[in-house]
């Protein structure tokens, strides 16, 4: 089992958020969710400058097994 840094906050939908030293919020997907998806075949990311709402779709991941929406943990602008 990997060690989880204390500054990471997880959503029930397996996304995580971590406040970086530069004030930006980094978003990712839990190790468990990554392993469940398997090999990715397509990733749809938002354009830089797009505003996102908390809980709204931020990105789409397609794997050989399924497609999954990645949800924004907070509202903000993609940089």
CSV table of C-alpha atoms in Angstrom, one decimal:
chain,number,residue,atom,x,y,z
A,1,UNK,CA,0.0,0.0,0.0
A,2,UNK,CA,1.3,3.4,-0.9
A,3,UNK,CA,1.6,6.2,1.7
A,4,UNK,CA,-0.9,9.0,1.3
A,5,UNK,CA,0.4,12.6,2.0
A,6,UNK,CA,-1.6,14.4,4.7
A,7,UNK,CA,-2.2,17.4,2.5
A,8,UNK,CA,-4.2,15.4,-0.1
A,9,UNK,CA,-8.0,15.6,0.1
A,10,UNK,CA,-10.1,12.9,-1.5
A,11,UNK,CA,-13.6,12.9,-3.0
A,12,UNK,CA,-15.8,9.8,-2.8
A,13,UNK,CA,-15.5,9.6,-6.6
A,14,UNK,CA,-11.7,8.9,-6.2
A,15,UNK,CA,-10.4,12.3,-7.3
A,16,UNK,CA,-7.9,14.0,-5.1
A,17,UNK,CA,-6.8,17.6,-4.7
A,18,UNK,CA,-3.6,19.0,-3.2
A,19,UNK,CA,-2.8,22.7,-2.7
A,20,UNK,CA,0.7,23.3,-4.1
A,21,UNK,CA,3.3,25.8,-2.8
A,22,UNK,CA,2.5,28.2,-5.6
A,23,UNK,CA,-1.2,28.5,-4.6
A,24,UNK,CA,-2.4,26.3,-7.4
A,25,UNK,CA,-4.6,23.2,-6.8
A,26,UNK,CA,-3.3,20.0,-8.4
A,27,UNK,CA,-6.0,17.4,-9.1
A,28,UNK,CA,-5.6,13.7,-9.7
A,29,UNK,CA,-7.2,10.2,-9.5
A,30,UNK,CA,-6.6,7.7,-6.7
A,31,UNK,CA,-4.3,4.7,-7.2
A,32,UNK,CA,-7.3,2.5,-6.7
A,33,UNK,CA,-9.4,4.2,-9.5
A,34,UNK,CA,-6.4,4.1,-11.8
A,35,UNK,CA,-5.9,0.4,-11.3
A,36,UNK,CA,-9.6,-0.2,-11.9
A,37,UNK,CA,-9.5,1.7,-15.2
A,38,UNK,CA,-6.6,-0.2,-16.6
A,39,UNK,CA,-4.8,0.9,-19.7
A,40,UNK,CA,-5.9,4.3,-21.0
A,41,UNK,CA,-6.6,4.8,-24.7
A,42,UNK,CA,-7.9,8.4,-24.7
A,43,UNK,CA,-7.8,11.4,-22.4
A,44,UNK,CA,-10.0,14.5,-22.9
A,45,UNK,CA,-8.7,17.4,-20.9
A,46,UNK,CA,-10.2,20.9,-20.6
A,47,UNK,CA,-8.8,23.9,-22.4
A,48,UNK,CA,-6.5,26.3,-20.5
A,49,UNK,CA,-8.6,29.2,-19.3
A,50,UNK,CA,-11.9,27.3,-19.0
A,51,UNK,CA,-13.9,27.9,-15.8
A,52,UNK,CA,-15.1,24.8,-14.0
A,53,UNK,CA,-17.7,24.3,-11.3
A,54,UNK,CA,-17.3,22.1,-8.3
A,55,UNK,CA,-18.8,18.7,-9.0
A,56,UNK,CA,-18.8,19.4,-12.8
A,57,UNK,CA,-17.0,17.2,-15.3
A,58,UNK,CA,-13.4,18.3,-15.6
A,59,UNK,CA,-12.0,15.5,-17.9
A,60,UNK,CA,-12.9,12.2,-19.5
A,61,UNK,CA,-10.7,9.1,-19.3
A,62,UNK,CA,-11.3,6.2,-21.7
A,63,UNK,CA,-9.7,2.8,-21.0
A,64,UNK,CA,-10.0,-0.5,-22.7
A,65,UNK,CA,-12.5,-1.3,-19.9
A,66,UNK,CA,-14.7,1.8,-19.7
A,67,UNK,CA,-15.0,5.6,-19.9
A,68,UNK,CA,-15.0,7.7,-16.7
A,69,UNK,CA,-15.7,11.3,-16.0
A,70,UNK,CA,-13.3,13.1,-13.7
A,71,UNK,CA,-15.1,15.7,-11.5
A,72,UNK,CA,-13.7,19.0,-10.4
A,73,UNK,CA,-13.3,19.1,-6.6
A,74,UNK,CA,-13.7,22.9,-6.5
A,75,UNK,CA,-14.7,25.7,-8.8
A,76,UNK,CA,-11.9,27.5,-10.5
A,77,UNK,CA,-10.0,28.2,-13.7
A,78,UNK,CA,-7.9,25.6,-15.5
A,79,UNK,CA,-4.3,26.9,-15.8
